[in-house]
Short mmCIF file of N, CA and C in Angstrom, two decimals:
data_model
loop_
_atom_site.label_atom_id
_atom_site.label_comp_id
_atom_site.label_asym_id
_atom_site.label_seq_id
_atom_site.Cartn_x
_atom_site.Cartn_y
_atom_site.Cartn_z
N MET A 1 30.35 14.86 -29.66
CA MET A 1 29.69 13.58 -29.65
C MET A 1 28.79 13.51 -28.41
N THR A 2 27.56 13.07 -28.58
CA THR A 2 26.64 12.93 -27.45
C THR A 2 26.60 11.48 -27.00
N GLU A 3 26.38 11.31 -25.71
CA GLU A 3 26.30 9.96 -25.17
C GLU A 3 24.92 9.38 -25.40
N ASP A 4 24.86 8.07 -25.57
CA ASP A 4 23.56 7.40 -25.64
C ASP A 4 22.94 7.43 -24.26
N ARG A 5 21.66 7.72 -24.19
CA ARG A 5 20.95 7.76 -22.92
C ARG A 5 19.60 7.08 -23.07
N ILE A 6 19.21 6.39 -22.04
CA ILE A 6 17.89 5.80 -21.97
C ILE A 6 17.21 6.48 -20.79
N PRO A 7 16.09 7.15 -21.00
CA PRO A 7 15.45 7.89 -19.91
C PRO A 7 15.22 7.01 -18.69
N ASP A 8 15.54 7.56 -17.52
CA ASP A 8 15.32 6.90 -16.23
C ASP A 8 16.11 5.61 -16.04
N THR A 9 17.14 5.39 -16.84
CA THR A 9 17.92 4.17 -16.73
C THR A 9 19.39 4.53 -16.53
N PRO A 10 19.95 4.20 -15.35
CA PRO A 10 21.37 4.46 -15.16
C PRO A 10 22.18 3.50 -16.02
N LEU A 11 23.07 4.03 -16.83
CA LEU A 11 23.89 3.18 -17.70
C LEU A 11 25.08 2.64 -16.91
N LEU A 12 25.44 1.41 -17.15
CA LEU A 12 26.56 0.79 -16.45
C LEU A 12 27.85 1.18 -17.18
N ASP A 13 28.27 2.41 -16.93
CA ASP A 13 29.51 2.90 -17.52
C ASP A 13 30.69 2.49 -16.62
N ARG A 14 31.88 2.86 -17.01
CA ARG A 14 33.08 2.44 -16.26
C ARG A 14 33.03 2.91 -14.81
N ALA A 15 32.69 4.16 -14.58
CA ALA A 15 32.66 4.69 -13.21
C ALA A 15 31.65 3.94 -12.35
N ARG A 16 30.47 3.70 -12.88
CA ARG A 16 29.45 2.98 -12.11
C ARG A 16 29.87 1.53 -11.89
N ARG A 17 30.48 0.92 -12.88
CA ARG A 17 30.94 -0.46 -12.75
C ARG A 17 31.99 -0.57 -11.65
N LEU A 18 32.92 0.37 -11.60
CA LEU A 18 33.95 0.36 -10.56
C LEU A 18 33.33 0.59 -9.19
N ARG A 19 32.37 1.51 -9.12
CA ARG A 19 31.71 1.80 -7.85
C ARG A 19 30.97 0.58 -7.33
N GLY A 20 30.38 -0.21 -8.21
CA GLY A 20 29.58 -1.35 -7.81
C GLY A 20 30.35 -2.64 -7.63
N TYR A 21 31.66 -2.58 -7.69
CA TYR A 21 32.46 -3.81 -7.64
C TYR A 21 32.11 -4.68 -6.43
N ARG A 22 32.12 -4.12 -5.22
CA ARG A 22 31.85 -4.90 -4.01
C ARG A 22 30.43 -5.46 -4.01
N LEU A 23 29.48 -4.64 -4.43
CA LEU A 23 28.08 -5.06 -4.51
C LEU A 23 27.93 -6.24 -5.47
N ASN A 24 28.55 -6.14 -6.62
CA ASN A 24 28.47 -7.21 -7.62
C ASN A 24 29.21 -8.48 -7.16
N LYS A 25 30.34 -8.29 -6.50
CA LYS A 25 31.09 -9.44 -5.99
C LYS A 25 30.25 -10.18 -4.93
N MET A 26 29.59 -9.42 -4.05
CA MET A 26 28.73 -10.02 -3.05
C MET A 26 27.61 -10.82 -3.70
N ALA A 27 26.97 -10.22 -4.69
CA ALA A 27 25.85 -10.87 -5.36
C ALA A 27 26.31 -12.13 -6.10
N MET A 28 27.44 -12.07 -6.76
CA MET A 28 27.94 -13.25 -7.47
C MET A 28 28.23 -14.40 -6.51
N GLY A 29 28.63 -14.06 -5.30
CA GLY A 29 28.89 -15.08 -4.31
C GLY A 29 27.65 -15.92 -3.99
N LEU A 30 26.47 -15.37 -4.23
CA LEU A 30 25.23 -16.08 -3.93
C LEU A 30 24.97 -17.23 -4.90
N GLY A 31 25.82 -17.38 -5.89
CA GLY A 31 25.72 -18.53 -6.78
C GLY A 31 26.14 -19.81 -6.08
N ASP A 32 26.86 -19.68 -4.97
CA ASP A 32 27.33 -20.83 -4.19
C ASP A 32 26.31 -21.15 -3.10
N PRO A 33 25.84 -22.39 -3.03
CA PRO A 33 24.83 -22.76 -2.01
C PRO A 33 25.25 -22.43 -0.58
N ALA A 34 26.53 -22.59 -0.24
CA ALA A 34 26.99 -22.26 1.11
C ALA A 34 26.83 -20.77 1.40
N ASN A 35 27.11 -19.94 0.40
CA ASN A 35 26.95 -18.50 0.58
C ASN A 35 25.47 -18.12 0.69
N ARG A 36 24.61 -18.78 -0.07
CA ARG A 36 23.18 -18.52 0.06
C ARG A 36 22.70 -18.86 1.47
N ALA A 37 23.20 -19.96 2.01
CA ALA A 37 22.82 -20.35 3.38
C ALA A 37 23.31 -19.30 4.38
N ALA A 38 24.54 -18.81 4.19
CA ALA A 38 25.09 -17.78 5.08
C ALA A 38 24.28 -16.50 4.98
N PHE A 39 23.89 -16.14 3.77
CA PHE A 39 23.08 -14.94 3.56
C PHE A 39 21.73 -15.07 4.25
N LYS A 40 21.09 -16.23 4.09
CA LYS A 40 19.79 -16.47 4.73
C LYS A 40 19.90 -16.44 6.24
N ALA A 41 21.00 -16.96 6.76
CA ALA A 41 21.19 -17.03 8.21
C ALA A 41 21.41 -15.66 8.83
N ASP A 42 22.16 -14.79 8.17
CA ASP A 42 22.47 -13.47 8.72
C ASP A 42 22.92 -12.56 7.57
N GLU A 43 21.94 -11.89 6.99
CA GLU A 43 22.23 -11.05 5.81
C GLU A 43 23.29 -9.99 6.11
N ARG A 44 23.16 -9.32 7.25
CA ARG A 44 24.11 -8.24 7.58
C ARG A 44 25.54 -8.77 7.67
N ALA A 45 25.71 -9.90 8.33
CA ALA A 45 27.06 -10.48 8.46
C ALA A 45 27.61 -10.86 7.09
N TYR A 46 26.77 -11.42 6.23
CA TYR A 46 27.22 -11.77 4.89
C TYR A 46 27.65 -10.52 4.12
N LEU A 47 26.86 -9.46 4.20
CA LEU A 47 27.19 -8.22 3.50
C LEU A 47 28.49 -7.62 4.03
N ASP A 48 28.69 -7.73 5.34
CA ASP A 48 29.92 -7.19 5.94
C ASP A 48 31.17 -7.88 5.41
N ARG A 49 31.06 -9.13 5.01
CA ARG A 49 32.22 -9.86 4.46
C ARG A 49 32.77 -9.18 3.21
N PHE A 50 31.93 -8.41 2.53
CA PHE A 50 32.33 -7.79 1.26
C PHE A 50 32.61 -6.29 1.40
N GLY A 51 32.51 -5.77 2.61
CA GLY A 51 32.83 -4.36 2.83
C GLY A 51 31.88 -3.39 2.16
N LEU A 52 30.62 -3.76 2.07
CA LEU A 52 29.64 -2.87 1.44
C LEU A 52 29.46 -1.60 2.27
N SER A 53 29.20 -0.50 1.59
CA SER A 53 28.91 0.75 2.28
C SER A 53 27.54 0.64 2.94
N GLU A 54 27.25 1.55 3.84
CA GLU A 54 25.93 1.55 4.49
C GLU A 54 24.83 1.74 3.45
N GLU A 55 25.09 2.58 2.46
CA GLU A 55 24.12 2.83 1.38
C GLU A 55 23.85 1.54 0.59
N GLU A 56 24.90 0.80 0.29
CA GLU A 56 24.75 -0.46 -0.43
C GLU A 56 24.01 -1.49 0.43
N ARG A 57 24.39 -1.55 1.73
CA ARG A 57 23.72 -2.48 2.64
C ARG A 57 22.21 -2.21 2.70
N ARG A 58 21.86 -0.94 2.87
CA ARG A 58 20.43 -0.57 2.95
C ARG A 58 19.69 -1.01 1.71
N ALA A 59 20.29 -0.80 0.53
CA ALA A 59 19.63 -1.15 -0.73
C ALA A 59 19.40 -2.66 -0.82
N VAL A 60 20.40 -3.44 -0.43
CA VAL A 60 20.26 -4.90 -0.50
C VAL A 60 19.23 -5.38 0.51
N LEU A 61 19.32 -4.91 1.75
CA LEU A 61 18.40 -5.36 2.79
C LEU A 61 16.95 -5.01 2.47
N ALA A 62 16.76 -3.87 1.79
CA ALA A 62 15.41 -3.45 1.41
C ALA A 62 14.97 -4.05 0.08
N ARG A 63 15.88 -4.76 -0.58
CA ARG A 63 15.63 -5.30 -1.92
C ARG A 63 15.18 -4.17 -2.85
N ASP A 64 15.90 -3.06 -2.72
CA ASP A 64 15.64 -1.89 -3.56
C ASP A 64 16.46 -2.05 -4.84
N TRP A 65 15.87 -2.74 -5.81
CA TRP A 65 16.55 -3.09 -7.05
C TRP A 65 17.02 -1.85 -7.80
N ARG A 66 16.19 -0.84 -7.85
CA ARG A 66 16.54 0.40 -8.55
C ARG A 66 17.77 1.04 -7.93
N GLU A 67 17.81 1.07 -6.61
CA GLU A 67 18.95 1.68 -5.92
C GLU A 67 20.21 0.84 -6.11
N MET A 68 20.06 -0.48 -6.08
CA MET A 68 21.25 -1.32 -6.31
C MET A 68 21.85 -1.04 -7.69
N ILE A 69 21.00 -0.85 -8.69
CA ILE A 69 21.49 -0.52 -10.04
C ILE A 69 22.15 0.85 -10.03
N ARG A 70 21.51 1.82 -9.37
CA ARG A 70 22.08 3.17 -9.31
C ARG A 70 23.46 3.15 -8.65
N LEU A 71 23.64 2.26 -7.69
CA LEU A 71 24.91 2.17 -6.96
C LEU A 71 25.97 1.36 -7.71
N GLY A 72 25.65 0.91 -8.91
CA GLY A 72 26.64 0.20 -9.72
C GLY A 72 26.40 -1.28 -9.83
N GLY A 73 25.29 -1.75 -9.28
CA GLY A 73 24.97 -3.16 -9.40
C GLY A 73 24.66 -3.52 -10.84
N ASN A 74 25.22 -4.61 -11.28
CA ASN A 74 24.94 -5.14 -12.61
C ASN A 74 23.74 -6.07 -12.45
N LEU A 75 22.68 -5.84 -13.19
CA LEU A 75 21.45 -6.61 -13.04
C LEU A 75 21.70 -8.11 -13.12
N PHE A 76 22.59 -8.54 -13.98
CA PHE A 76 22.87 -9.97 -14.11
C PHE A 76 23.48 -10.54 -12.83
N PHE A 77 24.20 -9.71 -12.09
CA PHE A 77 24.79 -10.17 -10.84
C PHE A 77 23.78 -10.07 -9.70
N ILE A 78 23.12 -8.92 -9.56
CA ILE A 78 22.24 -8.76 -8.41
C ILE A 78 21.00 -9.65 -8.48
N LEU A 79 20.70 -10.17 -9.66
CA LEU A 79 19.60 -11.13 -9.76
C LEU A 79 19.88 -12.40 -8.95
N LYS A 80 21.13 -12.63 -8.59
CA LYS A 80 21.47 -13.79 -7.76
C LYS A 80 20.72 -13.71 -6.43
N ILE A 81 20.39 -12.50 -6.00
CA ILE A 81 19.65 -12.34 -4.74
C ILE A 81 18.28 -13.01 -4.85
N SER A 82 17.74 -13.06 -6.05
CA SER A 82 16.43 -13.69 -6.22
C SER A 82 16.50 -15.20 -6.04
N ALA A 83 17.71 -15.77 -5.98
CA ALA A 83 17.85 -17.19 -5.66
C ALA A 83 17.61 -17.42 -4.18
N VAL A 84 17.74 -16.36 -3.39
CA VAL A 84 17.53 -16.45 -1.95
C VAL A 84 16.07 -16.20 -1.61
N ASP A 85 15.51 -15.13 -2.10
CA ASP A 85 14.07 -14.91 -1.93
C ASP A 85 13.48 -14.78 -3.31
N PRO A 86 12.90 -15.87 -3.78
CA PRO A 86 12.39 -15.89 -5.15
C PRO A 86 11.44 -14.72 -5.46
N ILE A 87 11.72 -14.09 -6.57
CA ILE A 87 10.91 -12.99 -7.06
C ILE A 87 10.94 -13.08 -8.58
N ARG A 88 9.84 -12.81 -9.19
CA ARG A 88 9.79 -12.85 -10.66
C ARG A 88 10.57 -11.67 -11.23
N ILE A 89 11.26 -11.92 -12.32
CA ILE A 89 12.03 -10.87 -12.99
C ILE A 89 11.13 -9.70 -13.37
N THR A 90 9.89 -9.97 -13.70
CA THR A 90 8.97 -8.88 -14.05
C THR A 90 8.65 -8.02 -12.84
N GLU A 91 8.70 -8.59 -11.64
CA GLU A 91 8.49 -7.79 -10.43
C GLU A 91 9.67 -6.85 -10.21
N ILE A 92 10.87 -7.34 -10.48
CA ILE A 92 12.05 -6.49 -10.38
C ILE A 92 11.98 -5.37 -11.42
N GLY A 93 11.58 -5.71 -12.64
CA GLY A 93 11.42 -4.70 -13.69
C GLY A 93 10.41 -3.65 -13.29
N ALA A 94 9.30 -4.07 -12.70
CA ALA A 94 8.28 -3.11 -12.25
C ALA A 94 8.83 -2.20 -11.18
N HIS A 95 9.57 -2.77 -10.25
CA HIS A 95 10.16 -1.97 -9.17
C HIS A 95 11.13 -0.93 -9.76
N GLN A 96 11.96 -1.37 -10.69
CA GLN A 96 12.93 -0.45 -11.29
C GLN A 96 12.23 0.66 -12.07
N ALA A 97 11.09 0.33 -12.67
CA ALA A 97 10.36 1.33 -13.44
C ALA A 97 9.47 2.21 -12.56
N GLY A 98 9.39 1.87 -11.27
CA GLY A 98 8.54 2.63 -10.36
C GLY A 98 7.06 2.38 -10.60
N MET A 99 6.73 1.15 -11.03
CA MET A 99 5.34 0.80 -11.36
C MET A 99 4.90 -0.39 -10.54
N ASP A 100 3.58 -0.55 -10.37
CA ASP A 100 3.12 -1.79 -9.75
C ASP A 100 3.22 -2.88 -10.81
N HIS A 101 3.22 -4.13 -10.36
CA HIS A 101 3.49 -5.25 -11.25
C HIS A 101 2.47 -5.36 -12.38
N GLU A 102 1.19 -5.24 -12.08
CA GLU A 102 0.16 -5.37 -13.11
C GLU A 102 0.29 -4.29 -14.18
N THR A 103 0.57 -3.05 -13.76
CA THR A 103 0.74 -1.95 -14.71
C THR A 103 1.96 -2.20 -15.59
N PHE A 104 3.04 -2.67 -14.97
CA PHE A 104 4.26 -2.99 -15.72
C PHE A 104 3.97 -4.05 -16.79
N LEU A 105 3.30 -5.13 -16.40
CA LEU A 105 2.98 -6.19 -17.36
C LEU A 105 2.15 -5.65 -18.53
N ARG A 106 1.19 -4.81 -18.21
CA ARG A 106 0.30 -4.28 -19.24
C ARG A 106 1.00 -3.25 -20.12
N GLU A 107 1.65 -2.27 -19.49
CA GLU A 107 2.21 -1.15 -20.26
C GLU A 107 3.57 -1.44 -20.88
N ARG A 108 4.39 -2.20 -20.23
CA ARG A 108 5.73 -2.46 -20.75
C ARG A 108 5.84 -3.73 -21.55
N LEU A 109 5.02 -4.72 -21.21
CA LEU A 109 5.14 -6.02 -21.87
C LEU A 109 3.92 -6.37 -22.71
N GLY A 110 2.91 -5.50 -22.68
CA GLY A 110 1.73 -5.72 -23.50
C GLY A 110 0.86 -6.89 -23.07
N LYS A 111 1.01 -7.29 -21.81
CA LYS A 111 0.21 -8.40 -21.30
C LYS A 111 -1.21 -7.90 -20.99
N LYS A 112 -2.18 -8.69 -21.27
CA LYS A 112 -3.56 -8.33 -20.97
C LYS A 112 -3.99 -9.09 -19.72
N GLY A 113 -4.60 -8.34 -18.78
CA GLY A 113 -4.99 -8.89 -17.48
C GLY A 113 -6.07 -9.85 -17.56
#
């Protein structure tokens, strides 16, 4: 039996889900206004509360969406970060696809400039 694969897309399988537990728990915490305020005040201190690895910390601080997914981040959870620094979902999609935003809109979503 072969596994389903989507080119260039890390699948959220059991191993990746377990690996991303702390990252996802941190992101879900941003649903609480007090946690968003704590994150805005000192991102590193907030991340330390969840025991993130240095690799996970770097990805969050850089807003490297692709890397957060690779590290086990569930997109539905890590999108909570966009409540802190608003970003359009299409910008995140472009980043994950390794494309600039306009190219992503045109090539992936069929939007005309």
